[in-house]
PDB file of C-alpha atoms in Angstrom:
ATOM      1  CA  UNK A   1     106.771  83.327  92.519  1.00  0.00           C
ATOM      2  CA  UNK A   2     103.323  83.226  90.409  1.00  0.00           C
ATOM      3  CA  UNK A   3     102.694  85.940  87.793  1.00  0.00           C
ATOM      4  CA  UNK A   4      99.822  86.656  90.195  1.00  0.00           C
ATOM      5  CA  UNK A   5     101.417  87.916  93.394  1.00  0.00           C
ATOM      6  CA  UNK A   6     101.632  91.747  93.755  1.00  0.00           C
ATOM      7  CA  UNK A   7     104.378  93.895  93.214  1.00  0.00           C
ATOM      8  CA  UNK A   8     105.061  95.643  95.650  1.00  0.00           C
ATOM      9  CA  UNK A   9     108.190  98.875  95.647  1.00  0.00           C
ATOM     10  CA  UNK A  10     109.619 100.107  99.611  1.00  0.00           C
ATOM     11  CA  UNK A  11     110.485 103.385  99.751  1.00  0.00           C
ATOM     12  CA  UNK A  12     112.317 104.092 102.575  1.00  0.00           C
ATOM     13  CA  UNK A  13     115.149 106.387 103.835  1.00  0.00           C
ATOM     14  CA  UNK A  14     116.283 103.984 106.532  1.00  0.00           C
ATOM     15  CA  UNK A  15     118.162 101.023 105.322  1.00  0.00           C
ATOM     16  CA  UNK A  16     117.134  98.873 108.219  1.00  0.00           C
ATOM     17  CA  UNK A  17     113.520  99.507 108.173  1.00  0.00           C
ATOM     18  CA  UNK A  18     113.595  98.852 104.614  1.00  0.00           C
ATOM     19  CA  UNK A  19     115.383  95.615 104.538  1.00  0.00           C
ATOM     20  CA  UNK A  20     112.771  94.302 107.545  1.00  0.00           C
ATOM     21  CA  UNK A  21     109.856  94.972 105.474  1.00  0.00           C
ATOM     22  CA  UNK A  22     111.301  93.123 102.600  1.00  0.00           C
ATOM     23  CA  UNK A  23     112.251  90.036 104.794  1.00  0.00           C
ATOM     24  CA  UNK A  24     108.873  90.323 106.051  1.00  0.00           C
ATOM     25  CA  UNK A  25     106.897  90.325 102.984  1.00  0.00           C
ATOM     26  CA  UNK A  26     109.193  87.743 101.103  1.00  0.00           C
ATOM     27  CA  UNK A  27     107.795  84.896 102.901  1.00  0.00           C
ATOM     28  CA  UNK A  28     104.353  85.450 101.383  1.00  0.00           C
ATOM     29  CA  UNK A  29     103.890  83.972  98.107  1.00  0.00           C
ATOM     30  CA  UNK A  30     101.409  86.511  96.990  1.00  0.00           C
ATOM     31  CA  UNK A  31     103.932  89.023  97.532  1.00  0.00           C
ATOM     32  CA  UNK A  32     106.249  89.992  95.382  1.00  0.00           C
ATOM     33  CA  UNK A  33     108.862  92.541  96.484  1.00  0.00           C
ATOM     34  CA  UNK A  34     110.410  93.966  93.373  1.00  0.00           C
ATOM     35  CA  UNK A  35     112.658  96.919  94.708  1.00  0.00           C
ATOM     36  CA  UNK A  36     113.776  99.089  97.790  1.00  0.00           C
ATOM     37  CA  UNK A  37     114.319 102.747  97.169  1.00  0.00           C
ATOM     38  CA  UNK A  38     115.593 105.264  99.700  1.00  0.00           C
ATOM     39  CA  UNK A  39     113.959 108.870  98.547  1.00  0.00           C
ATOM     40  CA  UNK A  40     111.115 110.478  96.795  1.00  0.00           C
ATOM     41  CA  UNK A  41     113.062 111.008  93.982  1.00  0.00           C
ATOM     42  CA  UNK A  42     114.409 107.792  93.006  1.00  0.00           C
ATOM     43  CA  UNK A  43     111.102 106.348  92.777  1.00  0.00           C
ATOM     44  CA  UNK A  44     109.538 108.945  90.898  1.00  0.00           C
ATOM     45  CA  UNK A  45     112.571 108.492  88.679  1.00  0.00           C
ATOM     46  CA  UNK A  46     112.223 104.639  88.435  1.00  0.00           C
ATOM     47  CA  UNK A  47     107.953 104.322  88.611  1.00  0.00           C
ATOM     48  CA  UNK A  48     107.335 103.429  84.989  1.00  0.00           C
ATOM     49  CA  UNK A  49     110.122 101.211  84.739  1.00  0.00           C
ATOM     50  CA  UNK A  50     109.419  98.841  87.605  1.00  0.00           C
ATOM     51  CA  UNK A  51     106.016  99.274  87.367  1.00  0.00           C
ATOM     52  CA  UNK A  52     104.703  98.381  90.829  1.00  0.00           C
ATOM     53  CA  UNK A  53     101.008  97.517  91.513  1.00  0.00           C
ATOM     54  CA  UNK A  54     102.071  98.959  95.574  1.00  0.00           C
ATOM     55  CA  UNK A  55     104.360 101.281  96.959  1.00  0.00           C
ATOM     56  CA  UNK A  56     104.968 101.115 100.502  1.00  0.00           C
ATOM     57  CA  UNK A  57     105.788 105.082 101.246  1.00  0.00           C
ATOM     58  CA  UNK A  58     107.805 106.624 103.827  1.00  0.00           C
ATOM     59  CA  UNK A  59     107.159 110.271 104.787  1.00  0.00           C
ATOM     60  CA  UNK A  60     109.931 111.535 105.978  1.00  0.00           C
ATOM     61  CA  UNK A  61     112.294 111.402 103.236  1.00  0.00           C
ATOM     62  CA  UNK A  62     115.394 113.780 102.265  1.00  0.00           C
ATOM     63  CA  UNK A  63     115.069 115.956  98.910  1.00  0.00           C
ATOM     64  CA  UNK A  64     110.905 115.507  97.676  1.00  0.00           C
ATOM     65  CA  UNK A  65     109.171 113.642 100.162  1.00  0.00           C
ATOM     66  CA  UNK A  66     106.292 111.232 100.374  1.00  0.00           C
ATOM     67  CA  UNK A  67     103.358 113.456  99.758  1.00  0.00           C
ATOM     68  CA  UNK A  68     105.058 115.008  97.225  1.00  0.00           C
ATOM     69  CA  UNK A  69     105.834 111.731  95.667  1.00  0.00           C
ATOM     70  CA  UNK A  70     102.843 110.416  95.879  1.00  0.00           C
ATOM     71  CA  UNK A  71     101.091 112.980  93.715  1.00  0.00           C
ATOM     72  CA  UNK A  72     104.102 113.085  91.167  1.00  0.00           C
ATOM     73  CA  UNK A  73     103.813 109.044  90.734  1.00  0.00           C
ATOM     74  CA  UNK A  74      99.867 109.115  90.483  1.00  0.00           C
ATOM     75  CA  UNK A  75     100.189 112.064  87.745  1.00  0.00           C
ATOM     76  CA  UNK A  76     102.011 109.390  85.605  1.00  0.00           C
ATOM     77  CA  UNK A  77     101.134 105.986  86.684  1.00  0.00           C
ATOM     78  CA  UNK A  78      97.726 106.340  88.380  1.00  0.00           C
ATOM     79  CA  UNK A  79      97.012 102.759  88.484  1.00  0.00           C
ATOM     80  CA  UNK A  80      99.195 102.613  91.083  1.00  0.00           C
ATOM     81  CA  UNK A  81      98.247 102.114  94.926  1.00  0.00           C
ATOM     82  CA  UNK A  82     100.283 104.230  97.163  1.00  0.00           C
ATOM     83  CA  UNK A  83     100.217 102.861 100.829  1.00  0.00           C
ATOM     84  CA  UNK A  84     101.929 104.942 103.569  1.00  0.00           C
ATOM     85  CA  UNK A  85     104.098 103.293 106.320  1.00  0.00           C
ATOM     86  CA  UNK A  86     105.029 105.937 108.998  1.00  0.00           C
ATOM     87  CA  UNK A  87     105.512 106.368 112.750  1.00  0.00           C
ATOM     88  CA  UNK A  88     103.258 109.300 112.655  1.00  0.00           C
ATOM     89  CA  UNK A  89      99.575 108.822 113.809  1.00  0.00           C
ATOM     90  CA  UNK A  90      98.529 112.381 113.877  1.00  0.00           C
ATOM     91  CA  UNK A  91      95.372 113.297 111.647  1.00  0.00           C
ATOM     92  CA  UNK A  92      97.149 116.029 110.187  1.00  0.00           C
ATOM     93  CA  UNK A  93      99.826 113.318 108.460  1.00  0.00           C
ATOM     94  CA  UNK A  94      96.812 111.365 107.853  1.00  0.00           C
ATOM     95  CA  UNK A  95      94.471 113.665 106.152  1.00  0.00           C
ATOM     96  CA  UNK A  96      97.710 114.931 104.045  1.00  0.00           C
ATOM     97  CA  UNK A  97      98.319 111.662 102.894  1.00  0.00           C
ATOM     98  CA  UNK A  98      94.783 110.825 101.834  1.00  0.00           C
ATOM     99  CA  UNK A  99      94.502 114.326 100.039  1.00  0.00           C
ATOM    100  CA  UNK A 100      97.363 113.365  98.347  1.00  0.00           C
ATOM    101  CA  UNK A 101      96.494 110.524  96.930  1.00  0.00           C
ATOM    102  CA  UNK A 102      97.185 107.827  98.944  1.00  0.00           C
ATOM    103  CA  UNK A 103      94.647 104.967  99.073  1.00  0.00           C
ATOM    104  CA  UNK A 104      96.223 103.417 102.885  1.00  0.00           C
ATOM    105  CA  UNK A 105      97.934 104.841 106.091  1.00  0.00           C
ATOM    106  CA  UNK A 106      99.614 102.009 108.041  1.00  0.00           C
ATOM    107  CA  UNK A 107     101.672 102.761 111.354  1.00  0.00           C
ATOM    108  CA  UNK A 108     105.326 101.239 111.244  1.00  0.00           C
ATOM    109  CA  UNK A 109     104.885  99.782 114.752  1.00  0.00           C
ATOM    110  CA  UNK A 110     101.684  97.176 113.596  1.00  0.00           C
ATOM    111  CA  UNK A 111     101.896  93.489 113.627  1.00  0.00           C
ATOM    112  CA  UNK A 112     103.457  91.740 110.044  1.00  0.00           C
ATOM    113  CA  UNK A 113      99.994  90.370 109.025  1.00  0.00           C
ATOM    114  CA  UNK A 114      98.775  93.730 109.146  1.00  0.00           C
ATOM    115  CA  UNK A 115     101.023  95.508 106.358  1.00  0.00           C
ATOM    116  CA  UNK A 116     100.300  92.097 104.339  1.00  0.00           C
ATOM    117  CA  UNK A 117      96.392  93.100 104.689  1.00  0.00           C
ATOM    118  CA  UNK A 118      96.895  96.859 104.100  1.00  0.00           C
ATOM    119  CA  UNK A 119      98.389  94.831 101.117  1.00  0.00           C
ATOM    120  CA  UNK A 120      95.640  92.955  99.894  1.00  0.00           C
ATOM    121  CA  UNK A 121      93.042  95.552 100.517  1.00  0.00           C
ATOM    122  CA  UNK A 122      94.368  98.651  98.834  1.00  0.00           C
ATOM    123  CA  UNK A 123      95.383  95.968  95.409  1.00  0.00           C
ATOM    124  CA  UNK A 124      91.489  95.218  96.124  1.00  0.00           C
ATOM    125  CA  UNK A 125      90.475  98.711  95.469  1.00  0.00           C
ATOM    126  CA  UNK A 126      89.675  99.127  98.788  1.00  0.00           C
ATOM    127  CA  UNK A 127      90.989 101.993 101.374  1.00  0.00           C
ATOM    128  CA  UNK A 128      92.644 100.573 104.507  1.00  0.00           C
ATOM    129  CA  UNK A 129      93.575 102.774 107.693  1.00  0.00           C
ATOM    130  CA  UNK A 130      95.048 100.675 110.057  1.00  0.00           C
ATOM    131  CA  UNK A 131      93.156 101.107 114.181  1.00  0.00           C
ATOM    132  CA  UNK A 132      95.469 103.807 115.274  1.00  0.00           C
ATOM    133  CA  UNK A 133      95.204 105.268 112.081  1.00  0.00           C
ATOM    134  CA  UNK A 134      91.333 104.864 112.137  1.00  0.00           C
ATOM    135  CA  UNK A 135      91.191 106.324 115.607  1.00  0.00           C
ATOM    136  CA  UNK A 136      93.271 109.712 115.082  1.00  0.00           C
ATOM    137  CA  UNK A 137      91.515 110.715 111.872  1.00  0.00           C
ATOM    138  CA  UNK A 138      88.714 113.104 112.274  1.00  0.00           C
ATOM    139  CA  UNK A 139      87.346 114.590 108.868  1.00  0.00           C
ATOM    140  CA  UNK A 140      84.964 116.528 110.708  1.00  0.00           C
ATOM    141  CA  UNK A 141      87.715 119.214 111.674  1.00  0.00           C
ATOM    142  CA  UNK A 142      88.226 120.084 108.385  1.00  0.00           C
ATOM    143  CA  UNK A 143      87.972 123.766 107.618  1.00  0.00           C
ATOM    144  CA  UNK A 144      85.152 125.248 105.746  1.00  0.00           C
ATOM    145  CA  UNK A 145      87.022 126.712 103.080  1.00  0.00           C
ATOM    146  CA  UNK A 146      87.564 126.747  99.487  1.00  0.00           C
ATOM    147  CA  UNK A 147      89.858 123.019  98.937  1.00  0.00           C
ATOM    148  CA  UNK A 148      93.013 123.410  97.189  1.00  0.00           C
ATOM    149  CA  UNK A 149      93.794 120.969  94.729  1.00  0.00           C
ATOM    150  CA  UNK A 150      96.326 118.160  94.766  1.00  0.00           C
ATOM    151  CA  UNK A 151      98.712 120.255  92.621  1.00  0.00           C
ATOM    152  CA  UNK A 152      98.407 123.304  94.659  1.00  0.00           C
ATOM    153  CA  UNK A 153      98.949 121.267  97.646  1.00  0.00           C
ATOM    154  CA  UNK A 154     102.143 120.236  96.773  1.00  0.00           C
ATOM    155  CA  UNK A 155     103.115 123.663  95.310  1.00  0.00           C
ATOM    156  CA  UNK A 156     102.298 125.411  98.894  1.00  0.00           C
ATOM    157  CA  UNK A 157     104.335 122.381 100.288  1.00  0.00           C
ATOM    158  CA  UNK A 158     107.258 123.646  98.259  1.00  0.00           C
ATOM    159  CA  UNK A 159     106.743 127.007  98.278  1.00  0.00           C
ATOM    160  CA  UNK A 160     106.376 126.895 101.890  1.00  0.00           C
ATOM    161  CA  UNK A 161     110.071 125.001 102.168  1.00  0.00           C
ATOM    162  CA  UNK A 162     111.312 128.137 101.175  1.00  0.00           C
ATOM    163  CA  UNK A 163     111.545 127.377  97.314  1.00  0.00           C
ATOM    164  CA  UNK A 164     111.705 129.893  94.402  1.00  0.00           C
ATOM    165  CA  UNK A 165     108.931 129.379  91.857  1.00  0.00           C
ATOM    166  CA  UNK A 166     112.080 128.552  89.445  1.00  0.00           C
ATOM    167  CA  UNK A 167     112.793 125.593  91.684  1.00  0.00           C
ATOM    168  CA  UNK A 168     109.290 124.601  92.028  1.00  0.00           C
ATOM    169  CA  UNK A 169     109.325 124.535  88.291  1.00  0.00           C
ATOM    170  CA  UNK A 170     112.166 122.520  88.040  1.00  0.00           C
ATOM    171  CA  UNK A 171     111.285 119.491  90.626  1.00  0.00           C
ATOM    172  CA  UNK A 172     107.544 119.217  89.114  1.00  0.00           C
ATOM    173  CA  UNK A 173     108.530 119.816  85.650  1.00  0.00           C
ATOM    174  CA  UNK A 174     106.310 122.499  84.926  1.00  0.00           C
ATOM    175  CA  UNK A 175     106.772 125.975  83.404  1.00  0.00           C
ATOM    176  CA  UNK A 176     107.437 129.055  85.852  1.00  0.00           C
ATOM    177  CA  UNK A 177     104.374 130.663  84.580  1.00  0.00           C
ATOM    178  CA  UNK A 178     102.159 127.582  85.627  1.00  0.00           C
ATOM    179  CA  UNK A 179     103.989 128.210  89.009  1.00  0.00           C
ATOM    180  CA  UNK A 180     103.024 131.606  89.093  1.00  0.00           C
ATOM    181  CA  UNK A 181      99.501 130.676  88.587  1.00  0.00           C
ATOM    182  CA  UNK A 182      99.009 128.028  90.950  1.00  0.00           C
ATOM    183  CA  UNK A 183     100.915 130.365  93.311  1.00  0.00           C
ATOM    184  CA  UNK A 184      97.994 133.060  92.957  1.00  0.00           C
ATOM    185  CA  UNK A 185      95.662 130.251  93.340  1.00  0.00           C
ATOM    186  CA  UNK A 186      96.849 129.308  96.465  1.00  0.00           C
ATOM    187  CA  UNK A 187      96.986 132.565  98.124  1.00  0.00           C
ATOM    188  CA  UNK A 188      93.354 133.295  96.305  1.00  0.00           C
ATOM    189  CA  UNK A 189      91.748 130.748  97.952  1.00  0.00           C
ATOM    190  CA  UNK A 190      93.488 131.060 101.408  1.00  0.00           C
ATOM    191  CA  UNK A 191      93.129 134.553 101.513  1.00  0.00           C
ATOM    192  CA  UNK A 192      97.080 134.977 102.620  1.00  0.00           C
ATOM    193  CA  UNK A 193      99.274 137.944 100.810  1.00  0.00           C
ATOM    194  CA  UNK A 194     102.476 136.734 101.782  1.00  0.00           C
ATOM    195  CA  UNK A 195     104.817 133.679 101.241  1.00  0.00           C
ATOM    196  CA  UNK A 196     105.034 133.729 105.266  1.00  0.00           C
ATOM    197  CA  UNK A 197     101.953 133.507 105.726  1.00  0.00           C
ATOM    198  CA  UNK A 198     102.170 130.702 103.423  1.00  0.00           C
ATOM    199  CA  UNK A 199     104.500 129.064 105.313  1.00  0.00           C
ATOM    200  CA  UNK A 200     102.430 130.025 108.597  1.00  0.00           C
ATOM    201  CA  UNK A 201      99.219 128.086 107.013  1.00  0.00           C
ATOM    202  CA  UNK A 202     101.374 125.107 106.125  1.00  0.00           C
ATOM    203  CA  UNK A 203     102.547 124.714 109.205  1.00  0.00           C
ATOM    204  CA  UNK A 204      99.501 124.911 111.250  1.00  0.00           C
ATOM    205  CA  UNK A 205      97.489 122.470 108.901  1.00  0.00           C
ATOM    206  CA  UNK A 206      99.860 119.590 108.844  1.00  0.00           C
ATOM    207  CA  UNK A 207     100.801 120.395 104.950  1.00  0.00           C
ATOM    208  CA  UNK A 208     104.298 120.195 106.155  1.00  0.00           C
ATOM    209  CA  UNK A 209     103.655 117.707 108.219  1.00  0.00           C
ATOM    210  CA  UNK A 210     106.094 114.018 107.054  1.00  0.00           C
ATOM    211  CA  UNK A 211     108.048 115.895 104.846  1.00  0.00           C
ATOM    212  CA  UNK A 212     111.161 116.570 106.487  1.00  0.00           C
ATOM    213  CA  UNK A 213     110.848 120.319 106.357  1.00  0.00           C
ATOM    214  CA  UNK A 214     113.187 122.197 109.549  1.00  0.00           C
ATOM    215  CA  UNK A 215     112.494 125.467 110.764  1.00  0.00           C
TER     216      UNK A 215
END
């Protein structure tokens, strides 16, 4: 293995998928897999000392999943590429993931050479959306509305999960009174009073969408 080849993290919930990806990749030269994680938190956790050039991303992930992971990881090692790997094809996932800061959506069910491009191109600076991918994303739906942030994405994702503002505090290691403000943002900006109708909004534009959430 040169110095050269990319390092590349997994971050995946399922063992098996995992593994497969890192048998896959292994046989490229290029490629260098340096890790397999299983949750959102672990890899926040572990970022700065692995030190990956690409994370391949699950979604749906127990405890903070891969959106929210995604913008945690890019707040403190933004010269990261984050690629997502998911079964989901919907542009709501999509879009999320993009907002989020991911630079690559790849479905789980495309052929090996593909996730070894998406590979190549997103360590190339480039964006890659695989065909299905490419296909089910339609910008032009967007709402007309004042954009949340990145941050306030992730706090409505929280908030929305049924979290106090304590909590959200906690998990993005931020005061409560930041919370609070990003909190009145939010509902600001969406014109929505309530923390149900939070959790209404969320729901309807895919900002809970690959994270695990039940209700």
């Amino acid at each position: 293995m040169t110095s050269a080849a990319i390092r590349v993290l997994i971050v995946d919930d399922h063992p098996m998928v995992a593994e497969g990806i890192q048998f896959i990749l292994e046989n490229d030269p290029q490629i260098n897999v340096i890790g397999t994680l299983s949750n959102g938190q672990e890899v926040i956790d572990q970022v700065e000392v692995l030190t990956p050039d690409v994370i391949l991303m699950d979604l749906n992930m127990p405890g903070i999943g891969g959106l929210s992971a995604t913008e945690i990881i890019l707040e403190r090692r933004p010269e990261t590429r984050i690629l997502i790997l998911s079964m989901h094809d919907s542009p709501e996932y999509i879009s999320s993931a993009l907002n989020h800061g991911a630079v690559g959506y790849v479905l789980k069910d495309v052929p090996t050479e593909k996730i070894k491009q998406a590979i190549q191109a997103v360590m190339a600076g480039q964006q890659y959306l695989c065909t299905g991918a490419q296909g089910s994303l339609n910008p032009a739906n967007q709402p007309d509305r004042e954009q949340l942030t990145n941050r306030e994405q992730t706090i409505l994702l929280q908030l929305a999960q049924g979290k106090s503002n304590k909590d959200v505090a906690q998990d993005l290691d931020i005061s409560i009174r930041t919370v609070e403000t990003h909190r009145k943002n939010i509902k600001r900006k969406l014109g929505i009073s309530s923390t149900a109708g939070l959790t209404r909004y969320a729901m309807e534009h895919g900002v809970l969408q690959g994270t695990g959430a039940k209700f």
